[in-house]
Tab-separated table of C-alpha atoms in Angstrom:
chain	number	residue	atom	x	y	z
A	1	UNK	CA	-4.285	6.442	18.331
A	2	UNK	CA	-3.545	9.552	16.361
A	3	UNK	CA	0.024	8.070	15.862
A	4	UNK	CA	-1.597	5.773	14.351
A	5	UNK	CA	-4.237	7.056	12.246
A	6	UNK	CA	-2.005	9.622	10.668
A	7	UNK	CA	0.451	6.434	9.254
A	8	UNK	CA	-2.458	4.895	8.024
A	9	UNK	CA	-3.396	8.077	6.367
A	10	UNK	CA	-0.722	7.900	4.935
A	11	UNK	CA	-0.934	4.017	3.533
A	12	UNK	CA	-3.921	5.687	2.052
A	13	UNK	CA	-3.036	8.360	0.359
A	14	UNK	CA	0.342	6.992	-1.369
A	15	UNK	CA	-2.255	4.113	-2.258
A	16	UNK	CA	-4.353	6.839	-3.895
A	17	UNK	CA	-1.404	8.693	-5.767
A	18	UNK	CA	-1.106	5.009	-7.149
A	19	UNK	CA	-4.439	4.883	-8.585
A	20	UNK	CA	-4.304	8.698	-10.109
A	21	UNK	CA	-0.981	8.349	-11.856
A	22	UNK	CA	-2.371	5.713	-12.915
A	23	UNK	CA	-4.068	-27.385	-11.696
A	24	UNK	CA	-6.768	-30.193	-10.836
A	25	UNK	CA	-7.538	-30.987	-6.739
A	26	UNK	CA	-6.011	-34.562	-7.061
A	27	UNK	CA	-3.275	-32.808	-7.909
A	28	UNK	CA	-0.125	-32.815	-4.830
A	29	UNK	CA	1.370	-29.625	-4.104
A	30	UNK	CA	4.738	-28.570	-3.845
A	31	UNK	CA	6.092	-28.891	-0.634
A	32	UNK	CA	7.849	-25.468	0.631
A	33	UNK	CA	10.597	-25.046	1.870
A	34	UNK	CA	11.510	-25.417	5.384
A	35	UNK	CA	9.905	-22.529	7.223
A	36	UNK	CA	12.904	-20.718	8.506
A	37	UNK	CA	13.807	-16.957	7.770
A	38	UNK	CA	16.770	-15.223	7.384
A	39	UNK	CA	17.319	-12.533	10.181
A	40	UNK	CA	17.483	-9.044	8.251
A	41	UNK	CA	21.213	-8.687	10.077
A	42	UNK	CA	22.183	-11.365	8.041
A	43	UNK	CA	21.270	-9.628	5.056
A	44	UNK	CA	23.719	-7.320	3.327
A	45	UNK	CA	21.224	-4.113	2.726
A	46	UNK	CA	21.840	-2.795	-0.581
A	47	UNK	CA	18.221	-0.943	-1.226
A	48	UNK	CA	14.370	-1.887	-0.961
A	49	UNK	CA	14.172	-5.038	1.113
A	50	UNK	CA	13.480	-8.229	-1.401
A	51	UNK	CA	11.996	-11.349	0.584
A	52	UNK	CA	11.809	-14.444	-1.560
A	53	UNK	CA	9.457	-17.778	-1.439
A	54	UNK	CA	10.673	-21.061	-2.982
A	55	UNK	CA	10.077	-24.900	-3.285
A	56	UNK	CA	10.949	-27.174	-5.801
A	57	UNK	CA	9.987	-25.638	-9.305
A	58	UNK	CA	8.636	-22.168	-8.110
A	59	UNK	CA	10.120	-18.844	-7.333
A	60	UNK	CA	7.891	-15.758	-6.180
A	61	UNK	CA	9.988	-12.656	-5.609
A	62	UNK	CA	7.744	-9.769	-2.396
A	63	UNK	CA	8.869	-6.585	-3.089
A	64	UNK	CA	7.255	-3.404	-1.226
A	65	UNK	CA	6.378	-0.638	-2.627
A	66	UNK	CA	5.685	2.558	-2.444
A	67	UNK	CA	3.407	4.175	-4.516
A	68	UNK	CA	4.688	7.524	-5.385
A	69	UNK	CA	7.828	9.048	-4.511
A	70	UNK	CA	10.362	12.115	-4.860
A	71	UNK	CA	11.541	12.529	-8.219
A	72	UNK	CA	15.264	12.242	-6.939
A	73	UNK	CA	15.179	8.884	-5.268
A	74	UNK	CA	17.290	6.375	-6.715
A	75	UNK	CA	16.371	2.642	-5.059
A	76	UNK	CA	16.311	0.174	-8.295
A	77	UNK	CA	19.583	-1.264	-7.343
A	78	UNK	CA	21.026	-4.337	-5.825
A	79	UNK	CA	19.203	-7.240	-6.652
A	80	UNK	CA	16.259	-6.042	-7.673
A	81	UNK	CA	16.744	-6.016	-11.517
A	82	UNK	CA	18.325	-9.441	-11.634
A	83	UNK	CA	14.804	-10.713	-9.641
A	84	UNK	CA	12.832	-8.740	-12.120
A	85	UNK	CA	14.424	-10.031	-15.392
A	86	UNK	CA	14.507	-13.708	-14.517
A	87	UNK	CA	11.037	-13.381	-13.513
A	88	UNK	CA	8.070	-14.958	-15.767
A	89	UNK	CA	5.749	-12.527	-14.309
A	90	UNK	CA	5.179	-9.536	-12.846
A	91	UNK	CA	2.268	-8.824	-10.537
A	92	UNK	CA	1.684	-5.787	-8.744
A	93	UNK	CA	-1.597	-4.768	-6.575
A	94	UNK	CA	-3.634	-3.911	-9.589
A	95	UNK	CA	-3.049	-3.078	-13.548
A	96	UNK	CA	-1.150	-0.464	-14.306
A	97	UNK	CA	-2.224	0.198	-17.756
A	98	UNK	CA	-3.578	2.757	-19.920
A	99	UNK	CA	-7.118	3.657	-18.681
A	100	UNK	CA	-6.413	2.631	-15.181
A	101	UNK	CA	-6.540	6.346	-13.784
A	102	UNK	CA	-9.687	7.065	-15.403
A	103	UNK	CA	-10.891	4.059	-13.811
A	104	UNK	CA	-9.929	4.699	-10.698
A	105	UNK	CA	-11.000	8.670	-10.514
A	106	UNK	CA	-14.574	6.942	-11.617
A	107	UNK	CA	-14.361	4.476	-9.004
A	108	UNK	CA	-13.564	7.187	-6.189
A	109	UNK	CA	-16.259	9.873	-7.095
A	110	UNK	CA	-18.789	6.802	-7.823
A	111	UNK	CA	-18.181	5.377	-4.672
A	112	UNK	CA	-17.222	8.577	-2.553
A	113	UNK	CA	-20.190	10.361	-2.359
A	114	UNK	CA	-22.543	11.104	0.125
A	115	UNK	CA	-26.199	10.956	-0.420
A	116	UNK	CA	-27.896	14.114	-1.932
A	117	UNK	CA	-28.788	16.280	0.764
A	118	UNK	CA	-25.795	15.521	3.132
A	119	UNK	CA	-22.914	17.524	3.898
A	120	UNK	CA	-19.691	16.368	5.076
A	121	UNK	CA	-19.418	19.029	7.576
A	122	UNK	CA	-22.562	18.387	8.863
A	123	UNK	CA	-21.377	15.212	9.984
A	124	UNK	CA	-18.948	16.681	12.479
A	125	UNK	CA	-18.788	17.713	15.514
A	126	UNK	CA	-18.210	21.686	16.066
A	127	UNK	CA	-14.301	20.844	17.175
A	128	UNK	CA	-13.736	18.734	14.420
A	129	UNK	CA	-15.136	21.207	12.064
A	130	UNK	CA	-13.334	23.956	13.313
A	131	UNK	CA	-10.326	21.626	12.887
A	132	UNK	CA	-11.036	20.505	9.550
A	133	UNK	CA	-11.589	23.407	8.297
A	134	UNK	CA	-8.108	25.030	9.293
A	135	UNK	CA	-6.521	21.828	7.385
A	136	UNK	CA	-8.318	23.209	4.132
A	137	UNK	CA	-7.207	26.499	4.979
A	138	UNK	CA	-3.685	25.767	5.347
A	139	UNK	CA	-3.882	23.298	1.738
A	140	UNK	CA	-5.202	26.466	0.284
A	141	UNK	CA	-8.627	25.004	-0.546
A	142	UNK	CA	-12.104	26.427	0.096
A	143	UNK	CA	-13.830	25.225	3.395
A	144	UNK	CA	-16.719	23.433	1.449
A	145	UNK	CA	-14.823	21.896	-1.058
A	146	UNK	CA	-15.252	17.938	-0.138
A	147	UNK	CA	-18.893	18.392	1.347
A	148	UNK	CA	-20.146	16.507	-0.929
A	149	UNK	CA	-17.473	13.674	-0.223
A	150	UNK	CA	-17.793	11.195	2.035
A	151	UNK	CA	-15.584	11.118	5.100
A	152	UNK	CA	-12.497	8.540	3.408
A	153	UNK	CA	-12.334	10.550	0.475
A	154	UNK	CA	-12.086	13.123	2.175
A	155	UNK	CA	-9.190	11.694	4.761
A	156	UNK	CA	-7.388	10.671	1.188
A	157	UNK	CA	-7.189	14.409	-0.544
A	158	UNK	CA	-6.102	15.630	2.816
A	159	UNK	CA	-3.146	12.698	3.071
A	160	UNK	CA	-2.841	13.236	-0.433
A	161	UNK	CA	-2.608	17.213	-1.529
A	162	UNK	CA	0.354	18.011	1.399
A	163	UNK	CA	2.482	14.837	-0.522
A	164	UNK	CA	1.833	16.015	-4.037
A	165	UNK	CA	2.432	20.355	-2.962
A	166	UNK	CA	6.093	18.823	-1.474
A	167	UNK	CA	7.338	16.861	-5.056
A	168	UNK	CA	5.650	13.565	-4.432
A	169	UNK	CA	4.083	11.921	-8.100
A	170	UNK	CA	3.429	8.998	-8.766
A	171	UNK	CA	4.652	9.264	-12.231
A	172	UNK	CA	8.088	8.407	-9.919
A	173	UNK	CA	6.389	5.821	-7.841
A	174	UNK	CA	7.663	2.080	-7.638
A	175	UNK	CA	4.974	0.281	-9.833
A	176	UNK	CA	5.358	2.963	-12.151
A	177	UNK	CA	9.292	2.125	-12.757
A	178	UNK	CA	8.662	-1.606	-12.720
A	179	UNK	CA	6.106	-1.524	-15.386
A	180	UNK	CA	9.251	-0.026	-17.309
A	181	UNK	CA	12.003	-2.030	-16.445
A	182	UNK	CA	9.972	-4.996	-16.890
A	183	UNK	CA	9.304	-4.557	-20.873
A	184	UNK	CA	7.926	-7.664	-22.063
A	185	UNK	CA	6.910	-9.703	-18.932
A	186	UNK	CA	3.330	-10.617	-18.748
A	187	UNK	CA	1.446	-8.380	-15.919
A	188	UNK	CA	-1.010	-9.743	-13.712
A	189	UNK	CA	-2.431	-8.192	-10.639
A	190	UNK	CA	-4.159	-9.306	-7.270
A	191	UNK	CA	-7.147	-6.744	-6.581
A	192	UNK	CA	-9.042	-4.543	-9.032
A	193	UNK	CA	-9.237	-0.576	-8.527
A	194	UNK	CA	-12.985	-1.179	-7.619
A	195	UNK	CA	-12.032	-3.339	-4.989
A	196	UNK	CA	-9.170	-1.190	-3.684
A	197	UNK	CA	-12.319	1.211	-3.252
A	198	UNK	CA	-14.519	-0.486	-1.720
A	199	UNK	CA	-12.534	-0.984	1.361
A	200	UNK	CA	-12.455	2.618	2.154
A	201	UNK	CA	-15.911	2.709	0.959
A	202	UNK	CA	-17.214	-0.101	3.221
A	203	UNK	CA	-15.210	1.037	6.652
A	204	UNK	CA	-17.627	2.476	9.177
A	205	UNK	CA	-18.800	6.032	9.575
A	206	UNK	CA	-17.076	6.449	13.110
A	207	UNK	CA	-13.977	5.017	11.761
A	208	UNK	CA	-14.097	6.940	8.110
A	209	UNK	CA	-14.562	10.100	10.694
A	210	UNK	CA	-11.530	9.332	12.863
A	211	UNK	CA	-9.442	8.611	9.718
A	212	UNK	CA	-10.633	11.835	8.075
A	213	UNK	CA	-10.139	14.333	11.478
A	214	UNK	CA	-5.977	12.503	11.959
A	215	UNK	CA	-5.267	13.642	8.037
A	216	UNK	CA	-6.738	16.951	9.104
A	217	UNK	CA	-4.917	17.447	12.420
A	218	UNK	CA	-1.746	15.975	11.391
A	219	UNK	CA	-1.651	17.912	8.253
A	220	UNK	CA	1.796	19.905	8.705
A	221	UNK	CA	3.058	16.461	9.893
A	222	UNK	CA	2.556	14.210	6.768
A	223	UNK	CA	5.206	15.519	4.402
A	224	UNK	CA	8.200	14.873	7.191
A	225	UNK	CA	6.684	11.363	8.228
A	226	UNK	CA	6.968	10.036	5.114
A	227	UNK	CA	9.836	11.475	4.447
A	228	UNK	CA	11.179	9.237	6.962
A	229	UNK	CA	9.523	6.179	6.059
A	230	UNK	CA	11.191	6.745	2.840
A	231	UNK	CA	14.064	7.150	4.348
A	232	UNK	CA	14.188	3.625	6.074
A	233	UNK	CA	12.240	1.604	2.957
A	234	UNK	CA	15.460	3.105	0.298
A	235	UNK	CA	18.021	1.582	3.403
A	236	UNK	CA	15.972	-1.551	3.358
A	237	UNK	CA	15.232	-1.496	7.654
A	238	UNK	CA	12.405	-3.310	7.068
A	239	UNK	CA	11.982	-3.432	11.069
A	240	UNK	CA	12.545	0.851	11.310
A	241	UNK	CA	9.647	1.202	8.713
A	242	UNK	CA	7.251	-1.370	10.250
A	243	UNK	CA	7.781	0.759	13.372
A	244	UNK	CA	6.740	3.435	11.788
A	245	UNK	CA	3.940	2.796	9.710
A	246	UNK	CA	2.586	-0.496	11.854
A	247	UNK	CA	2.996	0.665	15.425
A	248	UNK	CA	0.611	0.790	18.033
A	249	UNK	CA	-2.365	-0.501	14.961
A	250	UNK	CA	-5.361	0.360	17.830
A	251	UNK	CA	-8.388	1.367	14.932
A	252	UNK	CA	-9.649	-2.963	14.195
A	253	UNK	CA	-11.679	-1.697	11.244
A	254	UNK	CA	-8.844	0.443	10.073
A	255	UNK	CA	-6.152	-2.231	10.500
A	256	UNK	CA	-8.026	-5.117	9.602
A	257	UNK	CA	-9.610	-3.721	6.158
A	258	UNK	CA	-6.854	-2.122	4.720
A	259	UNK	CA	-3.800	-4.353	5.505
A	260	UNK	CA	-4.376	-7.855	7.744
A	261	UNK	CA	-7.385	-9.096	5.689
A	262	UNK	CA	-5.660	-8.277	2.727
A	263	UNK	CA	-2.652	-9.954	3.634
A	264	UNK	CA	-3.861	-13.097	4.522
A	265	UNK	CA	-5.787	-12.879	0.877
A	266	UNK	CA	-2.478	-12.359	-0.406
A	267	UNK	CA	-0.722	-14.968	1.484
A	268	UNK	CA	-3.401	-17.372	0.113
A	269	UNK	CA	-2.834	-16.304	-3.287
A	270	UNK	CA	1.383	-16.608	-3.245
A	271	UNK	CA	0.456	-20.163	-1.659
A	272	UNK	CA	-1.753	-21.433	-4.563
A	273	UNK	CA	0.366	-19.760	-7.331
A	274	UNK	CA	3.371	-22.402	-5.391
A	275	UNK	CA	1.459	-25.175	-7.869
A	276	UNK	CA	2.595	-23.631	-10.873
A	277	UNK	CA	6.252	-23.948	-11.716
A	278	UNK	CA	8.329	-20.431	-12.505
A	279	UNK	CA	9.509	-17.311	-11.294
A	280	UNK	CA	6.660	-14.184	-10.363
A	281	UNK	CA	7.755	-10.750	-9.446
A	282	UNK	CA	4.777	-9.537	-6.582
A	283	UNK	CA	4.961	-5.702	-5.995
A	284	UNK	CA	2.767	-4.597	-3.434
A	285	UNK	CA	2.810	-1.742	-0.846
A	286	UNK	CA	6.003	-1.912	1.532
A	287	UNK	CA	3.695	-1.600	5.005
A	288	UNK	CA	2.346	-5.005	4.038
A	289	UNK	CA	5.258	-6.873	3.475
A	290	UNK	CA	6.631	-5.240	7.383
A	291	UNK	CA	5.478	-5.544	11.279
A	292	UNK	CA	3.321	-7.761	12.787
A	293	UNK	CA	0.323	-10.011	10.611
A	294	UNK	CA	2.307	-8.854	7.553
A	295	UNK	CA	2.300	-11.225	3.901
A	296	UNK	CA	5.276	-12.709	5.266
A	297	UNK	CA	3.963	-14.018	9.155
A	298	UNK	CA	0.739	-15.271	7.238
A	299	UNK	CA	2.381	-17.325	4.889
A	300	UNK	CA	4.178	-18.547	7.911
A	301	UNK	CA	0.981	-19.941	9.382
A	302	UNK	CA	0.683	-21.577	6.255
A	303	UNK	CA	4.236	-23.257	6.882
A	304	UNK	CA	5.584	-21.053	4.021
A	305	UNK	CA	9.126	-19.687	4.244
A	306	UNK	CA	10.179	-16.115	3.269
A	307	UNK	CA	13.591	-15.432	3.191
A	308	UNK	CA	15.382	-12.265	2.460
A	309	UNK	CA	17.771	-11.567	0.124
A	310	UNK	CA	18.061	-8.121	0.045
């Protein structure tokens, strides 16, 4: 379970560095193509895994992302750029425009606060406190200085400040470099930063708790496991990083609001956009496009195909 928590953790907190860099029904649709995939060992891997979804008139590139990285990394490579520039679209998880940080740091302290008179502390048990409060220690912070946030904001500055100390920004993050390369393209997105909120914001107490206290006591442990999910999303093992950030998924509330539900929203979504001819570019966070009840395995439900080509 801690395994766990800490991995989503960190789903959370590169999702965070994100946001603060930051036809008619009688219509017939397209049918797919047949739902076969190719195995990733047939694959040549040249970078970032690229999955693609195709019928007759419609190409719709999944890319995964990840939301801020090392300065250093090189990954845009392979066949990456040639997706990109034939694309007619690119969508990524929200906008990435000017204003969207300012937006987003709203959102969080809008959203993230606990009712006047609470403290976050307060909330805790005396072992998780005395826990906790070595984790600020250690990020150099004073004891009290999220009281006043509630527990997932928390669990997101703790994920969050060890990444950025070590050279993490998300100035170098994927979306970030796409919204370059791309130039032109028209942008669209699939959630709003309000939304992206709200699902920390609406997760349970109990479960906003146990998120918060695995950031905490897996704080000298989240630099090194991303640094190896990193690792295995720039050599394209789709499979090594799904074991890694997917594995052993035990927490329902944390599992199903912050990557099943919103893969199957998705998976809609890429279905429907199937009735419009042309080529779309989707960028969205690598752990969702890997492992079990990923984009991919609920498209297949659908009968949708995703084959890799990268």
């Amino acid at each position: 379970m801690q395994h766990t928590l800490k991995n989503l953790a960190l789903a959370a907190s590169t999702l965070a560095l994100g946001f603060l860099s930051t036809g008619c029904a009688q219509q017939q649709k397209p049918t797919p193509v047949a739902p076969t995939q190719v195995a990733a060992e047939e694959v040549e891997l040249g970078g970032p895994a690229l999955w693609k979804v195709a019928d007759e008139d419609t190409t719709i590139y999944l890319f995964g992302t990840v939301h801020a990285l090392p300065k250093e990394i090189e990954w845009y490579k392979g066949s990456i750029d040639d997706a990109l520039s034939s694309s007619d679209k690119l969508v990524t998880e929200i906008f990435m425009k000017p204003g969207t940080e300012a937006q987003a740091q709203s959102a969080f302290m809008s959203q993230g606060m606990l009712p006047e008179g609470q403290s976050l502390r307060d909330l805790l048990t005396e072992e998780q406190k005395t826990s906790y409060e070595a984790a600020m220690v250690k990020l150099g912070l004073p004891v009290a200085s999220f009281d006043r946030f509630e527990p997932w904001l928390a669990a997101i500055n703790l994920s969050m400040l060890p990444l950025l100390q070590a050279g993490y920004s998300p100035d170098a993050g994927v979306e970030k470099v796409l919204e370059m390369k791309a130039g032109e393209i028209p942008r669209s997105a699939l959630e709003t930063v309000e939304f992206q909120v709200s699902v920390f914001d609406g997760l349970p107490m109990d479960s906003q708790i146990e998120f918060m206290m695995a950031a905490a006591d897996g704080i000298d442990e989240i630099v090194p496991m991303l640094d190896s999910m990193v690792d295995e999303w720039v050599e394209g093992d789709a499979a090594g990083l799904a074991g890694l950030m997917n594995q052993g998924l035990t927490d329902p509330a944390l599992a199903e609001a912050l990557l099943y539900a919103r893969n199957r929203t998705w998976a809609e979504w890429i279905d429907a956009r199937l009735d419009t001819p042309g080529t779309v570019f989707v960028a969205v966070g690598a752990g969702h496009l890997a492992g079990e009840r990923s984009v991919q395995d609920a498209l297949a439900t659908r009968g949708i195909a995703s084959t890799r080509v990268q």
